[in-house]
C-alpha positions as semicolon CSV with decimal commas, in nm:
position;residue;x (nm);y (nm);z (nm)
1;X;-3,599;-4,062;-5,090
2;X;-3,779;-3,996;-4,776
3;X;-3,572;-4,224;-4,585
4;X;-3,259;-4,133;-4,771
5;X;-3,382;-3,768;-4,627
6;X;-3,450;-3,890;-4,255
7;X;-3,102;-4,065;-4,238
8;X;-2,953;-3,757;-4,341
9;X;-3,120;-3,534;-4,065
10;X;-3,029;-3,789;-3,777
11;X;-2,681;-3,807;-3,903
12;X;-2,651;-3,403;-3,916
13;X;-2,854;-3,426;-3,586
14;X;-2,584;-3,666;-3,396
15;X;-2,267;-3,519;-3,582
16;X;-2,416;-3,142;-3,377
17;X;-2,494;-3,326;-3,062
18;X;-2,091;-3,445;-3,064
19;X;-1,954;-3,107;-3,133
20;X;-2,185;-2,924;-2,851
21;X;-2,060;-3,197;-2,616
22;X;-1,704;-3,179;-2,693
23;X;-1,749;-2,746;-2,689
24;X;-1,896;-2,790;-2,319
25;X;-1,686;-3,037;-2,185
26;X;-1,334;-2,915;-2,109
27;X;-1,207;-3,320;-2,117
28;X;-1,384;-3,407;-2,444
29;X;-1,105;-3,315;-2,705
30;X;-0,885;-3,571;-2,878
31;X;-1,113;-3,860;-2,841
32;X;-1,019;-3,802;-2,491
33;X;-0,701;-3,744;-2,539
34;X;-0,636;-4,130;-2,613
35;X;-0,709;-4,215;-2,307
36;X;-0,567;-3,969;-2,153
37;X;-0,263;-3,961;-2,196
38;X;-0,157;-3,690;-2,361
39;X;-0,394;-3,455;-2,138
40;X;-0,333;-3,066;-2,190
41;X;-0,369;-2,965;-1,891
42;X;-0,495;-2,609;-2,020
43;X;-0,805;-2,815;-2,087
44;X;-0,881;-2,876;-1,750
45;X;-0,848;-2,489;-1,619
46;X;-1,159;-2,387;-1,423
47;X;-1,355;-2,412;-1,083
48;X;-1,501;-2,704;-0,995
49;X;-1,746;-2,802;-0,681
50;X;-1,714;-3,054;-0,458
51;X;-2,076;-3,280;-0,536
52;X;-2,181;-3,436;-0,184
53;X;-2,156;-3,192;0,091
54;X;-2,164;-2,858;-0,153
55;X;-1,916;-2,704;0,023
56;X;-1,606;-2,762;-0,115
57;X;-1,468;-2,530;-0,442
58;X;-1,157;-2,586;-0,615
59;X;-0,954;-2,391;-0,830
60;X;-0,717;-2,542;-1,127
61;X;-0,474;-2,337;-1,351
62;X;-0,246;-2,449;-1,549
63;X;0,121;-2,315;-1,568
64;X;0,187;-2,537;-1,877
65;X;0,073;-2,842;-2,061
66;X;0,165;-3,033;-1,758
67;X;0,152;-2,890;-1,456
68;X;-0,095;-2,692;-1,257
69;X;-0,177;-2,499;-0,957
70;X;-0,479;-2,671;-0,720
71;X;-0,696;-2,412;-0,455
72;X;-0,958;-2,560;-0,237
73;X;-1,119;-2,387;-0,001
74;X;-1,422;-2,565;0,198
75;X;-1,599;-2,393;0,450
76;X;-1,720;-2,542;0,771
77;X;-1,900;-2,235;0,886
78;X;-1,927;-1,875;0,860
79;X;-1,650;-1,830;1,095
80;X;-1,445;-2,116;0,963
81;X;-1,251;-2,202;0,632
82;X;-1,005;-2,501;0,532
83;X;-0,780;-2,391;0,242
84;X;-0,534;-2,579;0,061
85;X;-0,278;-2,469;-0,184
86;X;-0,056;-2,716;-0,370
87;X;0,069;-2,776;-0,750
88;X;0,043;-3,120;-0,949
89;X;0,183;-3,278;-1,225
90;X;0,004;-3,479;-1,435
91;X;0,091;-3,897;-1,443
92;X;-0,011;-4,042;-1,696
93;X;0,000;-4,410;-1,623
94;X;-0,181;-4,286;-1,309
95;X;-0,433;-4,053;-1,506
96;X;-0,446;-3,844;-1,211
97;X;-0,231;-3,531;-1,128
98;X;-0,011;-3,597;-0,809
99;X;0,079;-3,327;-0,585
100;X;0,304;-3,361;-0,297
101;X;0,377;-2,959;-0,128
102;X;-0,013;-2,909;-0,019
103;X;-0,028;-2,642;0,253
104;X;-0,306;-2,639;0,456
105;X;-0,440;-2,341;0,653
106;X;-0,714;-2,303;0,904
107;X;-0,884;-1,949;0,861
108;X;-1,088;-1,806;1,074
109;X;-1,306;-1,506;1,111
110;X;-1,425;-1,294;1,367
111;X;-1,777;-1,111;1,403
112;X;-1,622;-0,823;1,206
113;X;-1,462;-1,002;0,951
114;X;-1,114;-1,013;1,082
115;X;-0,944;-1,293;0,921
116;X;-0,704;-1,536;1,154
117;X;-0,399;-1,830;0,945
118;X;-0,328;-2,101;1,098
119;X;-0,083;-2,328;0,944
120;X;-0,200;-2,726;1,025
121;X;0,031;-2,893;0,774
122;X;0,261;-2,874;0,466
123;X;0,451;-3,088;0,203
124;X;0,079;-3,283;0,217
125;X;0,087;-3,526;-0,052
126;X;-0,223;-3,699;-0,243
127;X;-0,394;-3,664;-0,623
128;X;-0,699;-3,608;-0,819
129;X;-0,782;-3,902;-1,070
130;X;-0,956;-3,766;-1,391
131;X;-1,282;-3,917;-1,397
132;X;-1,504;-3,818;-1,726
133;X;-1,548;-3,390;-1,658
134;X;-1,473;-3,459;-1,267
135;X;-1,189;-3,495;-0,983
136;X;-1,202;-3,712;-0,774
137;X;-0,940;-3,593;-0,452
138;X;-0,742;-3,810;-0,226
139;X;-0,543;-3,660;0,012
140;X;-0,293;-3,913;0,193
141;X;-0,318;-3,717;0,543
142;X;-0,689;-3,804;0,508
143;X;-0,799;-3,439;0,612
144;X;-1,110;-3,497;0,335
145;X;-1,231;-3,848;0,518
146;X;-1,138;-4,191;0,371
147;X;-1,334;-4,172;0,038
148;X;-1,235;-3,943;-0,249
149;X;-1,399;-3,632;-0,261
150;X;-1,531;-3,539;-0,599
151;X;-1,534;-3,233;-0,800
152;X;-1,771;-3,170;-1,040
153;X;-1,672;-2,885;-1,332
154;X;-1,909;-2,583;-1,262
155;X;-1,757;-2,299;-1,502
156;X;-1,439;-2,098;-1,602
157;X;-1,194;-1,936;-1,445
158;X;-1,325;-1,569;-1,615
159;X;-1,633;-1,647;-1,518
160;X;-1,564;-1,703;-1,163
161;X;-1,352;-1,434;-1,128
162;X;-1,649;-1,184;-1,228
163;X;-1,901;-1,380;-1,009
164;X;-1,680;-1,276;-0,742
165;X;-1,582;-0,894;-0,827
166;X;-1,990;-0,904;-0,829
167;X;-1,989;-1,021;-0,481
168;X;-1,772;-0,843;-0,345
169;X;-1,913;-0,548;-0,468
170;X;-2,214;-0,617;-0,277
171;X;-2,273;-0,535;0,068
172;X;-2,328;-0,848;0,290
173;X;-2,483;-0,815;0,676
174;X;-2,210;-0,910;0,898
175;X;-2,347;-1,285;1,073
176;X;-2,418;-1,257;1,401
177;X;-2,427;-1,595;1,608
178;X;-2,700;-1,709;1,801
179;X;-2,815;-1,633;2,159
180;X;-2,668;-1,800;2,407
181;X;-2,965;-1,948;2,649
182;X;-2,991;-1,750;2,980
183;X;-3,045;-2,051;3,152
184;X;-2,840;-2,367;3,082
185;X;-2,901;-2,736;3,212
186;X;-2,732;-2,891;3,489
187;X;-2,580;-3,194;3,418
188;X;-2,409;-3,440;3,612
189;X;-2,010;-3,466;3,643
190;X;-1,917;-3,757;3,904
191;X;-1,986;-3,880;4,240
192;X;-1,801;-3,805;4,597
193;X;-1,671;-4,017;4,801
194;X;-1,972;-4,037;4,996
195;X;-2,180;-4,165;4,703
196;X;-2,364;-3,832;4,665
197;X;-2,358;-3,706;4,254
198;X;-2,159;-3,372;4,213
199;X;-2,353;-3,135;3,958
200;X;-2,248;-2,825;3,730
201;X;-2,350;-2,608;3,435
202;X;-2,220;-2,739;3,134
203;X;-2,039;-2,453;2,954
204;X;-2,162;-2,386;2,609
205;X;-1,822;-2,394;2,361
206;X;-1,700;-2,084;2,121
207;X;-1,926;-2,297;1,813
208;X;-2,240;-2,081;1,883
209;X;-2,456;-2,296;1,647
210;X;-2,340;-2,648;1,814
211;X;-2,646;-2,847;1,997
212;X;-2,576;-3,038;2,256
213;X;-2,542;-3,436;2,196
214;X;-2,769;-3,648;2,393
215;X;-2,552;-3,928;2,490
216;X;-2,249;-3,651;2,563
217;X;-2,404;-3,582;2,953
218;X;-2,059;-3,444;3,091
219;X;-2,061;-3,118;2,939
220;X;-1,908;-3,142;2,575
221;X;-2,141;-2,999;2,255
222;X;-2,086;-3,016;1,902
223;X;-2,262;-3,045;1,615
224;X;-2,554;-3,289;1,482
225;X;-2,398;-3,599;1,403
226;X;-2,528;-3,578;1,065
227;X;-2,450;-3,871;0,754
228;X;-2,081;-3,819;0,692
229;X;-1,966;-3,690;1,002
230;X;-1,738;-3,818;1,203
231;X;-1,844;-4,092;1,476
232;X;-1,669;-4,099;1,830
233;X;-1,583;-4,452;1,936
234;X;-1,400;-4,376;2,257
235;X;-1,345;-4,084;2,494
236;X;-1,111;-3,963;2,716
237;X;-1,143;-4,113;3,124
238;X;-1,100;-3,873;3,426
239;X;-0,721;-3,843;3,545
240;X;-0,514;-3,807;3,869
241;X;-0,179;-3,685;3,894
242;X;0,084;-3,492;4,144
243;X;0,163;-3,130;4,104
244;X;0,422;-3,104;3,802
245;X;0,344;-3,499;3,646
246;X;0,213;-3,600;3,315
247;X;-0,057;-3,839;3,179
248;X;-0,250;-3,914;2,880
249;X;-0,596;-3,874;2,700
250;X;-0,718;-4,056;2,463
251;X;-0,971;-4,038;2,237
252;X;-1,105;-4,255;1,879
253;X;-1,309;-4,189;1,612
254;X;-1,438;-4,293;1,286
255;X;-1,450;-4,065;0,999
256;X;-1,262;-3,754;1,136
257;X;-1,011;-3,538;0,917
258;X;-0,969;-3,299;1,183
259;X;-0,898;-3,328;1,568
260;X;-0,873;-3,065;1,797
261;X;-0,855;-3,092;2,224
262;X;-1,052;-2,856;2,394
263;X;-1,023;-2,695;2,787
264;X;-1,299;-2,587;3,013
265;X;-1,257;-2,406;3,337
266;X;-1,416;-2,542;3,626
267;X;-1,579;-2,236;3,575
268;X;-1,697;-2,351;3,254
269;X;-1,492;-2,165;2,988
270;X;-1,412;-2,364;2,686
271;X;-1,115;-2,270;2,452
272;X;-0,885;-2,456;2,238
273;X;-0,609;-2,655;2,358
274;X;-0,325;-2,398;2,238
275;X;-0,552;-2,091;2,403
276;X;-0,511;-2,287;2,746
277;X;-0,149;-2,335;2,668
278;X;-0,162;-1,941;2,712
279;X;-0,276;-1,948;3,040
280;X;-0,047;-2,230;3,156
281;X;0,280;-2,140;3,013
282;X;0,522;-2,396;3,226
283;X;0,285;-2,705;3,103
284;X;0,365;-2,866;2,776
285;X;0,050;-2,974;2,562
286;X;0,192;-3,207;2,297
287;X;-0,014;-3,384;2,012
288;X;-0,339;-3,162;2,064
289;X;-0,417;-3,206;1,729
290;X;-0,413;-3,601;1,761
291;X;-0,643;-3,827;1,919
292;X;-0,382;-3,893;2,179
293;X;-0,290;-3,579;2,389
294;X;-0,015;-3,557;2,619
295;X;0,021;-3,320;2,926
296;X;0,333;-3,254;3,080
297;X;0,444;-3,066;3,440
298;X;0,061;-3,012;3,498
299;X;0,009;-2,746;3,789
300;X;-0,138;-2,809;4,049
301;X;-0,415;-2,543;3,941
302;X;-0,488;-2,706;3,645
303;X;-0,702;-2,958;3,883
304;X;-1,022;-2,921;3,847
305;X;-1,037;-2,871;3,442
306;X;-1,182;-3,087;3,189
307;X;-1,097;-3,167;2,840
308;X;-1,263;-3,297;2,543
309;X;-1,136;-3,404;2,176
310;X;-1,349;-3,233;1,877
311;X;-1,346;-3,411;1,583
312;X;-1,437;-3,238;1,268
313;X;-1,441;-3,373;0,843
314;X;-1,666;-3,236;0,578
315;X;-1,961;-3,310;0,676
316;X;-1,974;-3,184;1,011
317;X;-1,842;-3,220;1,385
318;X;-1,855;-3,392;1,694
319;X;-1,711;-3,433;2,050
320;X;-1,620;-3,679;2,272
321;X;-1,724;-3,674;2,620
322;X;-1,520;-3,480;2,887
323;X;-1,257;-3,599;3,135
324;X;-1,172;-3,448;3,434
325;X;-0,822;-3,366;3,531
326;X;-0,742;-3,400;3,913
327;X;-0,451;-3,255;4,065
328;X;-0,336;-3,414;4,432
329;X;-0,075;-3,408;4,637
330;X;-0,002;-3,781;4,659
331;X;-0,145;-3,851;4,279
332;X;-0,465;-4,041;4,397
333;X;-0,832;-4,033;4,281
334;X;-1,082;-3,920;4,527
335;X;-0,946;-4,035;4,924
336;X;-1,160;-3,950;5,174
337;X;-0,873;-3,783;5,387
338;X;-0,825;-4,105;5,635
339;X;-0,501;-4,191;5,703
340;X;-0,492;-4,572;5,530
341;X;-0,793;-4,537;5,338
342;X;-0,798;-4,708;5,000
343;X;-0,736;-4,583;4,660
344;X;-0,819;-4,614;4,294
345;X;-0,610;-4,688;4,052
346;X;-0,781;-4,759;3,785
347;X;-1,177;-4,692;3,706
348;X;-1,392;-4,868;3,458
349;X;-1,436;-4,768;3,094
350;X;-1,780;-4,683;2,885
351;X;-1,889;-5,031;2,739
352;X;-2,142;-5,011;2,386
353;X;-2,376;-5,369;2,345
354;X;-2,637;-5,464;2,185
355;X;-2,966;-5,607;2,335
356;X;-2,918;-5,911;2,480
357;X;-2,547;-5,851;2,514
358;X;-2,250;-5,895;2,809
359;X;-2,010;-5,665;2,888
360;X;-1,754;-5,633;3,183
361;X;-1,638;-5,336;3,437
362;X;-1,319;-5,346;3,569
363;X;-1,158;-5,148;3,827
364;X;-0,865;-5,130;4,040
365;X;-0,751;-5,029;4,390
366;X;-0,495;-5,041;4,661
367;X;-0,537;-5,113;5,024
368;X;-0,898;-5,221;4,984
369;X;-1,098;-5,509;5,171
370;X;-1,456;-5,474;5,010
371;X;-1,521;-5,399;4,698
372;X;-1,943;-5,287;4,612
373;X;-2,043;-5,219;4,268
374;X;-2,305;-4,959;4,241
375;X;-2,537;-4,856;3,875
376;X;-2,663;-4,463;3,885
377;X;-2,943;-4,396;3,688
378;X;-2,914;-4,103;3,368
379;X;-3,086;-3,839;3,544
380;X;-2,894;-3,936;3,899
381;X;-3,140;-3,971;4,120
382;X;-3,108;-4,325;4,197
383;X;-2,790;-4,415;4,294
384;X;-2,825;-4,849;4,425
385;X;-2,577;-5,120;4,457
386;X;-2,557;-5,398;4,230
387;X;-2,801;-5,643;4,427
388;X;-3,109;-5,364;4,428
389;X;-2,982;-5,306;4,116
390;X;-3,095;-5,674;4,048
391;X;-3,435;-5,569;4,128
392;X;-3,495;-5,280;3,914
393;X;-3,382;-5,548;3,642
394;X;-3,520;-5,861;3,672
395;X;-3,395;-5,996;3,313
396;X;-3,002;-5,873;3,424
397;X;-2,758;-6,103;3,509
398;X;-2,526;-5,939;3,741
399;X;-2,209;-6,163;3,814
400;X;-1,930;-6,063;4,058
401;X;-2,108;-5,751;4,204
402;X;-1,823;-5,751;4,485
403;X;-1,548;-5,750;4,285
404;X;-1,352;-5,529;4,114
405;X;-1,427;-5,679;3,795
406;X;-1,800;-5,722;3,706
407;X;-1,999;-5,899;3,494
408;X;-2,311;-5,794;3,293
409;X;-2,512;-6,048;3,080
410;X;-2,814;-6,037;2,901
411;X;-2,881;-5,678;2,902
412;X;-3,186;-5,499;2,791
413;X;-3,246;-5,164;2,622
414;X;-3,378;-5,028;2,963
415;X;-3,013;-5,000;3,070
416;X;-2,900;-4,751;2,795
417;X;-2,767;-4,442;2,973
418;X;-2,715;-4,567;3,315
419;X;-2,393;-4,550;3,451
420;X;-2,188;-4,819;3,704
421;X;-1,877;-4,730;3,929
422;X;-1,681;-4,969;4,220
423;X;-1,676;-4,855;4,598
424;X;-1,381;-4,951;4,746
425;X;-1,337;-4,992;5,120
426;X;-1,152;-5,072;5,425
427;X;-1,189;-5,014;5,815
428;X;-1,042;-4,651;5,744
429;X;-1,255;-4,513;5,463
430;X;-1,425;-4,556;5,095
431;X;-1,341;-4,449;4,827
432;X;-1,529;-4,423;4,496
433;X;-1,396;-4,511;4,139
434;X;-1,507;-4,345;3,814
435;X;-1,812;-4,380;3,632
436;X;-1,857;-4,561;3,316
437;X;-2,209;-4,555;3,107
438;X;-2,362;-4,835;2,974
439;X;-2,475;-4,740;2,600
440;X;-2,763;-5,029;2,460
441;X;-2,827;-5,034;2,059
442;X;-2,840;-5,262;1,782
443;X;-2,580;-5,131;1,563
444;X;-2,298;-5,117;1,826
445;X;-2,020;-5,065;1,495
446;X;-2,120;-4,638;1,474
């Protein structure tokens, strides 16, 4: 009887344990709903939370059995908001509900709560497989990264909607952003013709709470590279056009769902590439929003400027390095002024190895006779050609040091962060090429 007794009690005990479950769960009716597929999408109304950056909240209600209406809104900052609207309908084969009108908006907010829309993209298509009680998001313009983001069911829509009447009914401070330093670093931005290394204050961007990034040293700051966020792979080189031509930057990433090209002054203020669009109203700025921007009839006193490409996802931000934009009269880099001096056509690119590794610069020139490589150290105060170069590293295998395309083998950690550029030269001047920095680490995939 005892036994008879105990069997008993665990069966009452497991037949309660099912019915709490399938009270609590919003997906546990039906015997899941065979599968799924014959979800009630009433079952699934509430607010869910997105489960590895704790940002992200989203919204479902359901206008019928079938279809419902999806808000997401994941801040990036005080300042900042992403917010999505689209509706779904459920597929069953699928087991997912598949959208395809998404809206997305960029809001912003000023110090007194001002609120600024910005429309990024619509008709954005994608779906949220049903995954036990979570969603798991893909959105096919990859604004959320390349992995699904997933949702985890937090409470109902009542309840929310209280939470929030609470809130609002609750004074908040208005956040104020940091400081800026009174005194900012100076940084190095390029060398002369004669060799000598120009220098200027880096200007801090409108991102108050951005740190600077140590291997960024021309003047660009964004946020820590923490896990998740994006990872720059290549940034933007210096150009040189004539009054009223066009060119190119370009930029690559890793990660991003966001891109957005940035202008600073050569008086160092940094705005957004539409805000500079403002203040240059004949230029066309096309694809500032991509990783490849496009200028078009650049004035002539746009020379002088830098840009930058900010990439942003989830997680956090980061920006590339800065290019300079020069603006001559003849659409050449850097002349000395001598009537048949050379020019540069073309100036190296940033090369990433590991220890041990090789690597070559290449540049390009017209009207040149000698060609000198020369390596500048990170803080810029040594500035040798290739063969003292060849001192400071004994272990470096320099190969074609007076050509314009050189050769680095076997290089060692001590070269991370310095930089190399070509001097090009004939019996009427020199003429220096861009820099390129040497980056030295193991992992040379991030």
């Amino acid at each position: 009887m005892k036994n008879k007794s105990l069997i008993l009690s665990l069966l009452f005990l497991l037949c309660v344990s099912v019915l709490l479950c399938a009270c609590g769960n919003p997906f546990a009716k039906k015997g899941q709903q065979d599968a799924q597929t014959e979800l009630d999408m009433k079952t699934l109304e509430g607010v869910y939370s997105e489960v590895q950056a704790h940002r992200g909240v989203l919204q479902l209600s359901a206008r019928d059995s079938q279809t419902v209406d999806v808000v997401i809104n994941w801040p990036g900052s005080a300042f900042e908001n992403a917010h999505w609207e689209m509706s779904g309908t459920y597929d069953a084969d699928k087991q997912a509900i598949v959208y395809s009108d998404a809206s997305l908006i960029e809001q912003t907010f000023d110090e007194q709560g001002t609120q600024t829309d910005r429309q990024i993209s619509s008709n954005g298509t994608g779906s949220f497989a049903i995954s036990g009680s979570n969603l798991l998001w893909t959105d096919d313009n990859a604004y959320i990264g390349s992995d699904p983001a997933t949702f985890a069911y937090t409470m109902s829509l009542g309840d929310y909607m209280k939470n929030q009447q609470t809130a609002a009914a609750t004074p908040t401070p208005t956040p104020t952003p940091e400081p800026t330093p009174l005194e900012e670093p100076v940084v190095e931005t390029g060398t002369a013709v004669d060799g000598s290394v120009t220098a200027e204050t880096p200007a801090s961007p409108l991102d108050t709470s951005a740190t600077p990034l140590e291997d960024n040293p021309t003047g660009a700051v964004a946020q820590p590279n923490v896990p998740g966020s994006p990872v720059v792979t290549k940034s933007p080189t210096d150009e040189t056009v004539k009054p009223g031509g066009s060119c190119w930057f370009v930029a690559e990433h890793n990660g991003a769902q966001l891109a957005r090209w940035r202008f600073i002054s050569p008086e160092g203020q940094d705005m957004q590439y539409d805000e500079a669009g403002k203040l240059f109203p004949n230029m066309q700025i096309l694809q500032g929003e991509y990783s490849h921007m496009k200028l078009v009839n650049i004035p002539a006193d746009l020379d002088g400027w830098r840009v930058y490409c900010r990439y942003s996802n989830k997680a956090g931000s980061i920006d590339t390095k800065t290019a300079t934009i020069h603006v001559t009269a003849d659409g050449n880099p850097g002349v000395n002024g001598a009537a048949g001096a050379p020019t540069v056509t073309k100036s190296p690119t940033d090369e990433t190895v590991k220890p041990g590794g090789t690597c070559y610069f290449n540049a390009k020139h017209t009207g040149a006779q000698l060609a000198r490589w020369h390596f500048v150290s990170p803080d810029g105060q040594t500035d040798v050609q290739y063969d003292e170069a060849a001192k400071l590293f004994p272990d470096l295998v320099i190969k074609n040091g007076e050509y314009d395309t050189m050769q680095l083998k076997n290089i060692q950690s001590d070269l991370d962060g310095w930089r190399v550029y070509c001097r090009f030269s004939n019996k009427a001047g020199a003429v220096d090429s861009g820099m390129a920095t040497i980056t030295v680490k193991a992992d040379t995939t991030a």
